[in-house]
CSV table of C-alpha atoms in Angstrom, one decimal:
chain,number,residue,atom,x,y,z
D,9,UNK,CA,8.0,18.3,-25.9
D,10,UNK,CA,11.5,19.9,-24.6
D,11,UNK,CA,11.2,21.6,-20.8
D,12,UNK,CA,8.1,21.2,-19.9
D,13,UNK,CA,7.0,21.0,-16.1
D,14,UNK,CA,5.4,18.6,-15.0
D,15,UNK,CA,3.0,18.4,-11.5
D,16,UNK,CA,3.3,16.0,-9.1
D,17,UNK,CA,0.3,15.9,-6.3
D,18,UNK,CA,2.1,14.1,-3.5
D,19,UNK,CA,5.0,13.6,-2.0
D,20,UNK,CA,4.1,9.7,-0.9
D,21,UNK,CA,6.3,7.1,-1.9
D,22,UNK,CA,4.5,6.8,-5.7
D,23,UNK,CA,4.6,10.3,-6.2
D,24,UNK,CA,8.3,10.8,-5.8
D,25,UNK,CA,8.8,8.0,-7.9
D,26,UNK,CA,7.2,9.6,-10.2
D,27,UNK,CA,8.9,12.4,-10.2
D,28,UNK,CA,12.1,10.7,-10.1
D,29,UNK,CA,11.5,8.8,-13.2
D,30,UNK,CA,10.4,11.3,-15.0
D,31,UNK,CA,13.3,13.7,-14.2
D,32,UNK,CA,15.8,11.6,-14.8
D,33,UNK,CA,14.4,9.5,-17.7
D,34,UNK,CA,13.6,13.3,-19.9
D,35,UNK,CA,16.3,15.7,-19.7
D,36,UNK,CA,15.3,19.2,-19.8
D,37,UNK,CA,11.5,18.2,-18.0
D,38,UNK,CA,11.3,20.2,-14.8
D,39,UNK,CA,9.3,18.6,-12.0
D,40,UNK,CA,7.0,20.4,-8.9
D,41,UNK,CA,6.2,18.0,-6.7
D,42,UNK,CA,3.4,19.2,-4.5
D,43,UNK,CA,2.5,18.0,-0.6
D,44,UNK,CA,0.4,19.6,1.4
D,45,UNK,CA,2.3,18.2,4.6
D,46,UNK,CA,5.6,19.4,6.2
D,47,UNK,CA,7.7,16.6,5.0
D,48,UNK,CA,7.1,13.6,2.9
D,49,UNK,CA,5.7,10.4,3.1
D,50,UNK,CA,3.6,11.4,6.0
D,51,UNK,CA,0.5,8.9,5.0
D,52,UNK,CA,0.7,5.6,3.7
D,53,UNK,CA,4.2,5.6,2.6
D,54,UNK,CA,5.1,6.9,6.4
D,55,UNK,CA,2.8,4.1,8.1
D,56,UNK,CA,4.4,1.6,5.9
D,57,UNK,CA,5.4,-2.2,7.9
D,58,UNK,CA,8.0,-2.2,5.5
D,59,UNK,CA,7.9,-5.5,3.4
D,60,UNK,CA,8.6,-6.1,0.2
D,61,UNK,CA,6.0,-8.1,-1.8
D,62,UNK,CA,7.4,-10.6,-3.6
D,63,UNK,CA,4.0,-11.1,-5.9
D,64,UNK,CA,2.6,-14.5,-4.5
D,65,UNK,CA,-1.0,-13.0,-4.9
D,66,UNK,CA,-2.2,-10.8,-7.2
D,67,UNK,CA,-4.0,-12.6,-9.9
D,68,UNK,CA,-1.5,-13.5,-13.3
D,69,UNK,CA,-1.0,-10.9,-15.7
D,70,UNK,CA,-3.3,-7.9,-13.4
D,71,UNK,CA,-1.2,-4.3,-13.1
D,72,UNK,CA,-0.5,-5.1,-9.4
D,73,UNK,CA,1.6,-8.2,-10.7
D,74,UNK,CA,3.3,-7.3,-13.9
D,75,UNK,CA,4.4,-4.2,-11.6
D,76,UNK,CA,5.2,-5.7,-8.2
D,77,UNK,CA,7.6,-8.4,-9.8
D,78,UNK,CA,9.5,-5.6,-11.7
D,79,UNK,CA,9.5,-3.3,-8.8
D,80,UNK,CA,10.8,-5.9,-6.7
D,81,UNK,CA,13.7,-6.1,-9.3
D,82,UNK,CA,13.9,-2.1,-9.5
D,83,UNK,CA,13.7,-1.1,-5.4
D,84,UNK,CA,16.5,-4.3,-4.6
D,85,UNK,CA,19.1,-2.9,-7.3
D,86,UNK,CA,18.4,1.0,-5.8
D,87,UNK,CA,18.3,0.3,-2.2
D,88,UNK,CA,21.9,-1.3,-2.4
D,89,UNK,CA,23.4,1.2,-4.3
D,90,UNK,CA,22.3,3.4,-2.3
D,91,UNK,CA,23.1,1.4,0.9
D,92,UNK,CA,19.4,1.8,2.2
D,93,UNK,CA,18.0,-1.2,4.5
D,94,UNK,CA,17.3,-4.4,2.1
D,95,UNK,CA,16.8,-7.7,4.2
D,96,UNK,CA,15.6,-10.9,2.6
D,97,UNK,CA,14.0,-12.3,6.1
D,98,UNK,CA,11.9,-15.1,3.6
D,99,UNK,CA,7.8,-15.5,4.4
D,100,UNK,CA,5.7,-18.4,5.4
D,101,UNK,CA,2.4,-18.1,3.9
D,102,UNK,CA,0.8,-20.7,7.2
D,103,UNK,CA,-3.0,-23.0,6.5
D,104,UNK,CA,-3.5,-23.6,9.8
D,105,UNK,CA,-6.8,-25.5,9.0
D,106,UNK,CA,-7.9,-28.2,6.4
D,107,UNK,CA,-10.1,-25.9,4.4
D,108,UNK,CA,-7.2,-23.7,3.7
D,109,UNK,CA,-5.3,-26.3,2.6
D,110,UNK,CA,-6.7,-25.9,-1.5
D,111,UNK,CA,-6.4,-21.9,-1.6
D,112,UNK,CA,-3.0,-22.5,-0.3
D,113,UNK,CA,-2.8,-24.6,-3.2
D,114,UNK,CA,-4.5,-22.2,-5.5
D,115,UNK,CA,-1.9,-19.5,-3.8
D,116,UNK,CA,1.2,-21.4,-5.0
D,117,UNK,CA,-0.4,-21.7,-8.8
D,118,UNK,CA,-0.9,-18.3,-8.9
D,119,UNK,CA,2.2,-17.7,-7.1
D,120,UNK,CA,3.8,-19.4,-10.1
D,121,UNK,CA,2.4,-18.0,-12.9
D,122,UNK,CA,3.7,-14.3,-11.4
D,123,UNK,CA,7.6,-15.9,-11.3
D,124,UNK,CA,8.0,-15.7,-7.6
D,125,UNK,CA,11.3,-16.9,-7.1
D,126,UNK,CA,12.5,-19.6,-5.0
D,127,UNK,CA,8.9,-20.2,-3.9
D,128,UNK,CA,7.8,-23.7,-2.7
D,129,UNK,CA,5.6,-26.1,-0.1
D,130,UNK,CA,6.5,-26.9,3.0
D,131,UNK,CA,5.3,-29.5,5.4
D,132,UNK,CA,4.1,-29.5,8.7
D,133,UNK,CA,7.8,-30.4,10.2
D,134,UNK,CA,9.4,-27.8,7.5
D,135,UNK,CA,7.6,-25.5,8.9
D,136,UNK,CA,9.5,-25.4,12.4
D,137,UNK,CA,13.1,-26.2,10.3
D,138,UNK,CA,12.2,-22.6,9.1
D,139,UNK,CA,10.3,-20.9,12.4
D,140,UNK,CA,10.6,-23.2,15.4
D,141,UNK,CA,7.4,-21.1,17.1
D,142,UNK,CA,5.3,-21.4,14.5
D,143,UNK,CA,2.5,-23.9,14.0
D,144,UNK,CA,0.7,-24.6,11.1
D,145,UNK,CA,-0.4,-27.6,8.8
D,146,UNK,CA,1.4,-26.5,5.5
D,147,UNK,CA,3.0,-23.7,4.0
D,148,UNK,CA,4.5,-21.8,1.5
D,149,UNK,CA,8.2,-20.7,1.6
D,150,UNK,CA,9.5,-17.4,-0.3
D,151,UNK,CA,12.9,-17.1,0.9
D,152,UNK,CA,13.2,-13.7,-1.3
D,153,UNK,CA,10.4,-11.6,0.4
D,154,UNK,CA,12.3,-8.8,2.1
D,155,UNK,CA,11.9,-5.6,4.8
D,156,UNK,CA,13.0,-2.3,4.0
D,157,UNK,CA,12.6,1.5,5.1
D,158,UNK,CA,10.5,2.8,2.7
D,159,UNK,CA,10.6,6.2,4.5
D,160,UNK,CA,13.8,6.3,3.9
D,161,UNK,CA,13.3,5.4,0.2
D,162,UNK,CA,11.2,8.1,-0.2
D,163,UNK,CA,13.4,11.2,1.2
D,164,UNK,CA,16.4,9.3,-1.1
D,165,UNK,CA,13.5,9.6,-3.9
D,166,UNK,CA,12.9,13.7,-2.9
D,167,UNK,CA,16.7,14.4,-3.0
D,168,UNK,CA,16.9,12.3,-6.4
D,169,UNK,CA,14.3,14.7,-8.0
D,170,UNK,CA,16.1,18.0,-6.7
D,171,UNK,CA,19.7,16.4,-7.8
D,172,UNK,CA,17.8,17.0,-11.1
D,173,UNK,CA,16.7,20.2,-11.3
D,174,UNK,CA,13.2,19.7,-9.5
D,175,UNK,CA,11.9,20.7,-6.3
D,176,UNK,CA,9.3,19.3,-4.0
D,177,UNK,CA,7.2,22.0,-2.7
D,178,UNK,CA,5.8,21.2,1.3
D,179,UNK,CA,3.1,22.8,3.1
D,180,UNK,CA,1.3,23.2,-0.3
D,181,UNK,CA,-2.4,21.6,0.2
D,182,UNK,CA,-4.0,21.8,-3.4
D,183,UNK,CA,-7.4,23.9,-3.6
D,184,UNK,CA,-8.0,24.2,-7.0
D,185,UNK,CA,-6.8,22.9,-10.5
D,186,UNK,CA,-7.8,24.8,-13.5
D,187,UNK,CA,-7.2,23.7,-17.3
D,188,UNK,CA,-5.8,27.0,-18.7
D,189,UNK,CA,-4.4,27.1,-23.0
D,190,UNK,CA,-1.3,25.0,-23.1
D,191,UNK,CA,-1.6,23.6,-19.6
D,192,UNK,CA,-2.9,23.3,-16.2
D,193,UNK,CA,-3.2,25.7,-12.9
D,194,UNK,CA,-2.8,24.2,-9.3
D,195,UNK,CA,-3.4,26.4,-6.8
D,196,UNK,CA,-3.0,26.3,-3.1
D,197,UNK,CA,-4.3,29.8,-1.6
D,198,UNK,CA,-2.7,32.7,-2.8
D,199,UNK,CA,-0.3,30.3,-4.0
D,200,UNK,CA,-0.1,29.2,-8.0
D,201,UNK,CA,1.9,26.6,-10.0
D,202,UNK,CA,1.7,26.5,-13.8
D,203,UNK,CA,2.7,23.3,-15.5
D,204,UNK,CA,2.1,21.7,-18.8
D,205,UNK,CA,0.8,18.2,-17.4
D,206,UNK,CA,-0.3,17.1,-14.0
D,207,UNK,CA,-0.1,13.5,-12.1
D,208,UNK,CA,-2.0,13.3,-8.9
D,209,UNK,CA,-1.0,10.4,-6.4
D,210,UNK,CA,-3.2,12.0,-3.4
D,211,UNK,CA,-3.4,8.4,-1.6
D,212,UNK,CA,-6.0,9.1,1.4
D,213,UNK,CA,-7.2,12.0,-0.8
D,214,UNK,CA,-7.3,10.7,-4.3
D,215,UNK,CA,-11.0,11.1,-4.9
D,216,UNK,CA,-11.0,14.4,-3.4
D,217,UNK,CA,-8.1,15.5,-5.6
D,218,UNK,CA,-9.5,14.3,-9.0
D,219,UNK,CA,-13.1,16.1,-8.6
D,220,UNK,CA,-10.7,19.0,-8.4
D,221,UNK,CA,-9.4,18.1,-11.8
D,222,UNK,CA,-13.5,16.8,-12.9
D,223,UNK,CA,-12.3,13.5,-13.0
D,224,UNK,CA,-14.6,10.9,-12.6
D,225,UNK,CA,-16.6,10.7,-8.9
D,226,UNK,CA,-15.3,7.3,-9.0
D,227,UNK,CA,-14.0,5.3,-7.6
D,228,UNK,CA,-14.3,6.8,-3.7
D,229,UNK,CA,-11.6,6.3,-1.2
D,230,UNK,CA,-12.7,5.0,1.8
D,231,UNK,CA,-10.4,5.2,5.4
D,232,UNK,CA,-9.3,1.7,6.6
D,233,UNK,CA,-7.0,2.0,10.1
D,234,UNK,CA,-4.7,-0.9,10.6
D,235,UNK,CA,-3.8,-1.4,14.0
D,236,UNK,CA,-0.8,-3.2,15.2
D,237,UNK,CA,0.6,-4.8,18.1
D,238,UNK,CA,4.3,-4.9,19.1
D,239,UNK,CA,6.1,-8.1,20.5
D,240,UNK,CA,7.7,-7.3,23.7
D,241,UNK,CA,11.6,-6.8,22.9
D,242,UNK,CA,12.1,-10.1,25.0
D,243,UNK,CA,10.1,-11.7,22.8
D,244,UNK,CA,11.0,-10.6,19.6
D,245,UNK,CA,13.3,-13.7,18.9
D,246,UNK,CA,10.1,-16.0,18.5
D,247,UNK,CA,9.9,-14.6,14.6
D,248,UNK,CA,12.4,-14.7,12.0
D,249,UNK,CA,10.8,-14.0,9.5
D,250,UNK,CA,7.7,-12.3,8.1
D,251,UNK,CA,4.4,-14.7,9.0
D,252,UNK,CA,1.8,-14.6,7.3
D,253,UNK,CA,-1.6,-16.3,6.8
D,254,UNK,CA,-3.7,-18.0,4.0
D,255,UNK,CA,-5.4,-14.8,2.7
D,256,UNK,CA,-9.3,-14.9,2.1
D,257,UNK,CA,-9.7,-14.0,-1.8
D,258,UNK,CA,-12.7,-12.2,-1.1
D,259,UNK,CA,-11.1,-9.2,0.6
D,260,UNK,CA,-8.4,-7.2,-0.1
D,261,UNK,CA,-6.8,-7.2,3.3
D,262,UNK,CA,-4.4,-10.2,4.4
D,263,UNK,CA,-5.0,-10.7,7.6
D,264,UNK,CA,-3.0,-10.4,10.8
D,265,UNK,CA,0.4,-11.5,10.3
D,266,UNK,CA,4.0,-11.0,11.9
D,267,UNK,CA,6.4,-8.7,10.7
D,268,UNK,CA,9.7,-8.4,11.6
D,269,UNK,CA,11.1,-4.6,11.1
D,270,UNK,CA,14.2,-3.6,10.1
D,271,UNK,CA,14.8,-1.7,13.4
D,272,UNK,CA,14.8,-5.1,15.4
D,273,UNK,CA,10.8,-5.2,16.5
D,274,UNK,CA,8.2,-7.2,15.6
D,275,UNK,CA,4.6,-6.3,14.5
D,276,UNK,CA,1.6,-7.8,15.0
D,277,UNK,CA,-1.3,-7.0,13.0
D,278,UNK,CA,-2.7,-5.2,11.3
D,279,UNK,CA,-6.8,-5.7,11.3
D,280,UNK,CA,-8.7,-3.8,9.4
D,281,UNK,CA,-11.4,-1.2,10.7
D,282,UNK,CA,-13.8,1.4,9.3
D,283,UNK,CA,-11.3,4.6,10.2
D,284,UNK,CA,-13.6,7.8,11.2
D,285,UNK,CA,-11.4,10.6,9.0
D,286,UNK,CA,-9.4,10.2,6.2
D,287,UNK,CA,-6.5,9.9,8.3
D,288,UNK,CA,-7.7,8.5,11.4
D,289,UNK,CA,-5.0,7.0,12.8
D,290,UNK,CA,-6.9,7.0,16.1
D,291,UNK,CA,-9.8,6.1,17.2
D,292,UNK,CA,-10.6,9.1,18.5
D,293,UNK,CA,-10.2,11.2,15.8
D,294,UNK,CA,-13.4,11.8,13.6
D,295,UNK,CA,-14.0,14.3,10.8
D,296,UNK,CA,-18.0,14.6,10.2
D,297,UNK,CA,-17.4,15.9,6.4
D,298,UNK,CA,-15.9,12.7,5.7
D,299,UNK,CA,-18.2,10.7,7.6
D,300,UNK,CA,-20.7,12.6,5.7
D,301,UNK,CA,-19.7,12.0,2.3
D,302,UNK,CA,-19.2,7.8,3.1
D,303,UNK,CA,-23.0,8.2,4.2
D,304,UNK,CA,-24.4,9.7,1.3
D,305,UNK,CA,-22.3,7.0,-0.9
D,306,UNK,CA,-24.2,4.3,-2.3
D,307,UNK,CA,-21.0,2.1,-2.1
D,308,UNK,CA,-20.7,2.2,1.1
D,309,UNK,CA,-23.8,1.0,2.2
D,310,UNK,CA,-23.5,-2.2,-0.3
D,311,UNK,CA,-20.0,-3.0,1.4
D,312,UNK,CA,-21.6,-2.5,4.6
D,313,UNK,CA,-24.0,-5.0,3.5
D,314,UNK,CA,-21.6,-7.8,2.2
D,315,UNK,CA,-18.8,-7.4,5.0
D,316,UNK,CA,-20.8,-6.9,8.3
D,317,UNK,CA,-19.9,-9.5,10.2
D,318,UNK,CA,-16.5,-9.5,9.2
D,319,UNK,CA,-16.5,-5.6,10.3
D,320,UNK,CA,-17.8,-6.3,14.0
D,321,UNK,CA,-15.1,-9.0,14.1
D,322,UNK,CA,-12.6,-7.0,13.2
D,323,UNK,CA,-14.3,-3.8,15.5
D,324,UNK,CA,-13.8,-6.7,18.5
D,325,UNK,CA,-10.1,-7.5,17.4
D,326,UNK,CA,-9.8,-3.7,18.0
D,327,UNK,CA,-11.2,-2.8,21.6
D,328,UNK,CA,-10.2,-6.4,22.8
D,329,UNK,CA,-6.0,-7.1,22.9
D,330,UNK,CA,-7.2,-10.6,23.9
D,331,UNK,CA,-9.6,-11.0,20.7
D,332,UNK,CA,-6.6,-9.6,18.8
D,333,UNK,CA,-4.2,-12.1,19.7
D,334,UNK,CA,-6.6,-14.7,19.5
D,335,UNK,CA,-6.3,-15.2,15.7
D,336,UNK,CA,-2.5,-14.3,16.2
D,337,UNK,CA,-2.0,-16.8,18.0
D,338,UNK,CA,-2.9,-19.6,15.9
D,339,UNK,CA,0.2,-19.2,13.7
D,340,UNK,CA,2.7,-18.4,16.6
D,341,UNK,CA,1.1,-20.9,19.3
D,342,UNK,CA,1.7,-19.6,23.0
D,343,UNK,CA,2.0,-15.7,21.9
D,344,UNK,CA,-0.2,-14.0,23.8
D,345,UNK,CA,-1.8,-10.8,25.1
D,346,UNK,CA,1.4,-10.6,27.8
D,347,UNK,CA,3.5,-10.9,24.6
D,348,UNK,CA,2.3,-7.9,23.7
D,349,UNK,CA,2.1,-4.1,23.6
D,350,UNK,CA,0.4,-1.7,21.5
D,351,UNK,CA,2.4,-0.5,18.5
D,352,UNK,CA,1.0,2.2,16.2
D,353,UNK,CA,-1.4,2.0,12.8
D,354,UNK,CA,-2.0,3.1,9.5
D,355,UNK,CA,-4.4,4.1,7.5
D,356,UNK,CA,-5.0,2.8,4.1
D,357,UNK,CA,-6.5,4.2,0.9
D,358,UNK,CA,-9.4,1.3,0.2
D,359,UNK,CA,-10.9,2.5,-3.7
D,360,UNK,CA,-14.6,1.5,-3.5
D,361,UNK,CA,-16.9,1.0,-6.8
D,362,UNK,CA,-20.6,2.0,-6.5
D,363,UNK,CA,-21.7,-1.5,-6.2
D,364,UNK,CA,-19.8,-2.1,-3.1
D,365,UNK,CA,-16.8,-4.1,-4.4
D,366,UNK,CA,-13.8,-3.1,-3.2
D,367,UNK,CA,-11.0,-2.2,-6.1
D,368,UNK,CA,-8.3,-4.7,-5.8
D,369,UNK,CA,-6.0,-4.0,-8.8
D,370,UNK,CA,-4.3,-0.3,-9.4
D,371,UNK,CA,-6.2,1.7,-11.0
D,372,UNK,CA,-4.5,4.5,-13.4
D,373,UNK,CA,-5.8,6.5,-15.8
D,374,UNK,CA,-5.3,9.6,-18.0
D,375,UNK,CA,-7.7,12.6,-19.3
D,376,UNK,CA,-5.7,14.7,-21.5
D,377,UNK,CA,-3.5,16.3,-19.7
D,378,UNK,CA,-4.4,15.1,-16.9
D,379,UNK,CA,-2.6,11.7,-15.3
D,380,UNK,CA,-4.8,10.2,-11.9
D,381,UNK,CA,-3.9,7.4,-10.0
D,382,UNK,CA,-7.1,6.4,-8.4
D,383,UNK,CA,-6.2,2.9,-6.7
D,384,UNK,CA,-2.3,2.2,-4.9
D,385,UNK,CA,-2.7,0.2,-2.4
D,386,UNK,CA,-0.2,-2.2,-0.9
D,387,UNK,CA,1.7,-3.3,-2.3
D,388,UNK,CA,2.4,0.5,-4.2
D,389,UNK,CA,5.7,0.6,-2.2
D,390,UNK,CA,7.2,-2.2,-3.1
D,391,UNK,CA,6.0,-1.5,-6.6
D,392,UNK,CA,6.6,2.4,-6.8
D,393,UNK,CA,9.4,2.1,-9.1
D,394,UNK,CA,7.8,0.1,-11.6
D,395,UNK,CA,4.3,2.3,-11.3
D,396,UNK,CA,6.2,5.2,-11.9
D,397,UNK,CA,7.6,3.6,-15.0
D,398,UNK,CA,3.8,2.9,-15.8
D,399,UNK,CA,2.6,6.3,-15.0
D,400,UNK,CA,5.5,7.9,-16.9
D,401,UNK,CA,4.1,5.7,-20.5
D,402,UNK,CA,1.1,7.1,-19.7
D,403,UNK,CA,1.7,11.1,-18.9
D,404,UNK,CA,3.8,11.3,-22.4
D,405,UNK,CA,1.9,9.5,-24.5
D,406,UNK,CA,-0.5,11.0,-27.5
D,407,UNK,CA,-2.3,14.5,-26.0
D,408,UNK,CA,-2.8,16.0,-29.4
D,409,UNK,CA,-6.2,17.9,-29.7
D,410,UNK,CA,-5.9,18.4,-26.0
């Protein structure tokens, strides 16, 4: 259908993909993109360490890597022509013990099968031909995986969707959307937008967002804070490149790793803690609704009761800089807490089923005219162009009795 508008909830990195794609890919289609912050990419996109996934493991033929190995693609060709940061620094995926050595192996399979390019094993000795400070038994080499700014991305993404006739409206936190004949209501106070059809990429507030629109109660989003440590700028030269470990393939979180920025620093980090508000990104800050709602979730208390003990570990990593650096430490022998200053930390958007699992894979679905993306987690930056590809194939396709 000619000139229609089209909503966009969220002015993260996804949504103004979104947006992008859809205002440039339908002529005549107006897009309102919606953000109830100041500025954009506030959240997850603004928290962002900056790498660019090059799809070594997310299981063959899942959403996260048809899209992340077309994104890839997608966000290399836009960044240079539009001369925003793209540096392939290469990652080492580092066993540093025996038992890692066969998911390593598994890794590199899988790795494979998703058409990373360039991608192969290294040896023990390799390993220092490619970063003389790291240890390691073994490892795997993808000289493509890059950094970026995807900040930056995004506010090229906002002025992309204006360039087209759209806006992005700040300072406009949704209260209410209403299915009215021939479309949809969002409302933010006194404040209404009509459009025809409506995509919500809320991130940290996905869940609340969709039982707005009576989408389904789940998946629930639960708060993860990353913390991260800086290298001293004297000791910044140690990494080259992005360090990373043998993830653990029953969590969705890989582990604390080194990551080179575009600006020149190094992080450290990040773990992965229980944050205490939707966007917690200290420990001090605490919001009793939310805690409320993850209490009266059945979810959580079934995660609770599979991950404990990896939860007080990683609770210790967080009060102790010394039991931080102690896993740090085993892939960059003789960094330690001196090495080291606290850096800042993100919050991620974790999707959690009833049972307890938590949702690995994106998760993107449509009720009439309704589009909801209910699951983006890393790596959604790195993917956004392709997911806004997806997302477009699914906002236009068939609505009629809607």
């Amino acid at each position: 259908m000619a000139d229609e508008t089209i909503g966009i909830v969220g002015a993260g990195i996804v949504g103004l993909a979104t947006g992008r794609h859809i205002a440039l890919r339908r002529p005549g289609t107006r897009v309102v993109v919606l953000e109830k912050e100041s500025r954009v990419a506030v959240h997850q996109t603004g928290h962002n360490s900056g790498v660019v996934h090059a799809g070594i493991y997310y299981p063959p033929g899942s959403l996260k890597a048809r899209l992340t190995v077309r994104g890839v693609a997608l966000l290399r060709e836009y960044c240079r022509d539009r001369g925003l940061p793209y540096e392939e620094i290469g990652k080492l995926v580092v066993a540093v013990r025996p038992d890692e050595l066969g998911r390593m192996e598994n890794l590199y399979e899988r790795a494979r099968n998703n058409h990373v390019p360039e991608l192969r094993k290294v040896s023990k000795e390799e390993i220092k031909e490619i970063e003389p400070h790291a240890g390691g038994l073994a490892a795997l080499h993808s000289p493509r995986t890059a950094i970026t700014d995807y900040p930056a991305i995004a506010r090229e993404f906002a002025k992309d969707i204006e360039a087209a006739g759209g806006e992005v409206r700040l300072g406009f936190p949704v209260a209410s959307i209403t299915r009215v004949p021939g479309g949809i209501e969002v409302a933010s106070g006194q404040e209404a937008v009509r459009v025809d059809r409506l995509v919500l990429c809320a991130g940290l507030r996905s869940d609340s967002v969709a039982r707005l629109a009576r989408d389904s109660e789940e998946p629930r989003i639960v708060p993860f804070r990353g913390e991260y440590m800086l290298l001293r700028p004297e000791r910044a030269h140690l990494v080259r490149g992005l360090v990373y470990p043998v993830p653990d393939p029953r969590y969705p979180f890989l582990g604390v790793h080194f990551t080179p920025r575009v600006d020149g620093s190094v992080e450290v980090g990040p773990n992965a803690v229980l944050a205490l508000a939707r966007e917690g990104y200290r420990r001090s800050q605490v919001s009793p609704r939310d805690l409320a709602r993850l209490a009266a979730y059945p979810g959580t208390w079934r995660m609770a009761a599979r991950h404990w003990r990896t939860g007080i570990k990683e609770y210790r990593g967080s009060l102790s800089r010394a039991a931080f650096m102690k896993d740090a430490g085993r892939y960059v022998p003789g960094v330690g807490v001196a090495d080291v200053v606290r850096g800042g930390a993100g919050v991620r958007a974790q999707a959690l089923d009833p049972d307890g699992t938590l949702v690995d894979d994106f998760r993107i679905h449509r009720t009439g005219r309704i589009t909801a993306v209910r699951n983006a987690p890393s790596p959604a930056a790195t993917a956004s162009l392709a997911i806004a590809e997806h997302i477009t194939d699914a906002v236009f396709g068939d609505v009629s009795g809607v």
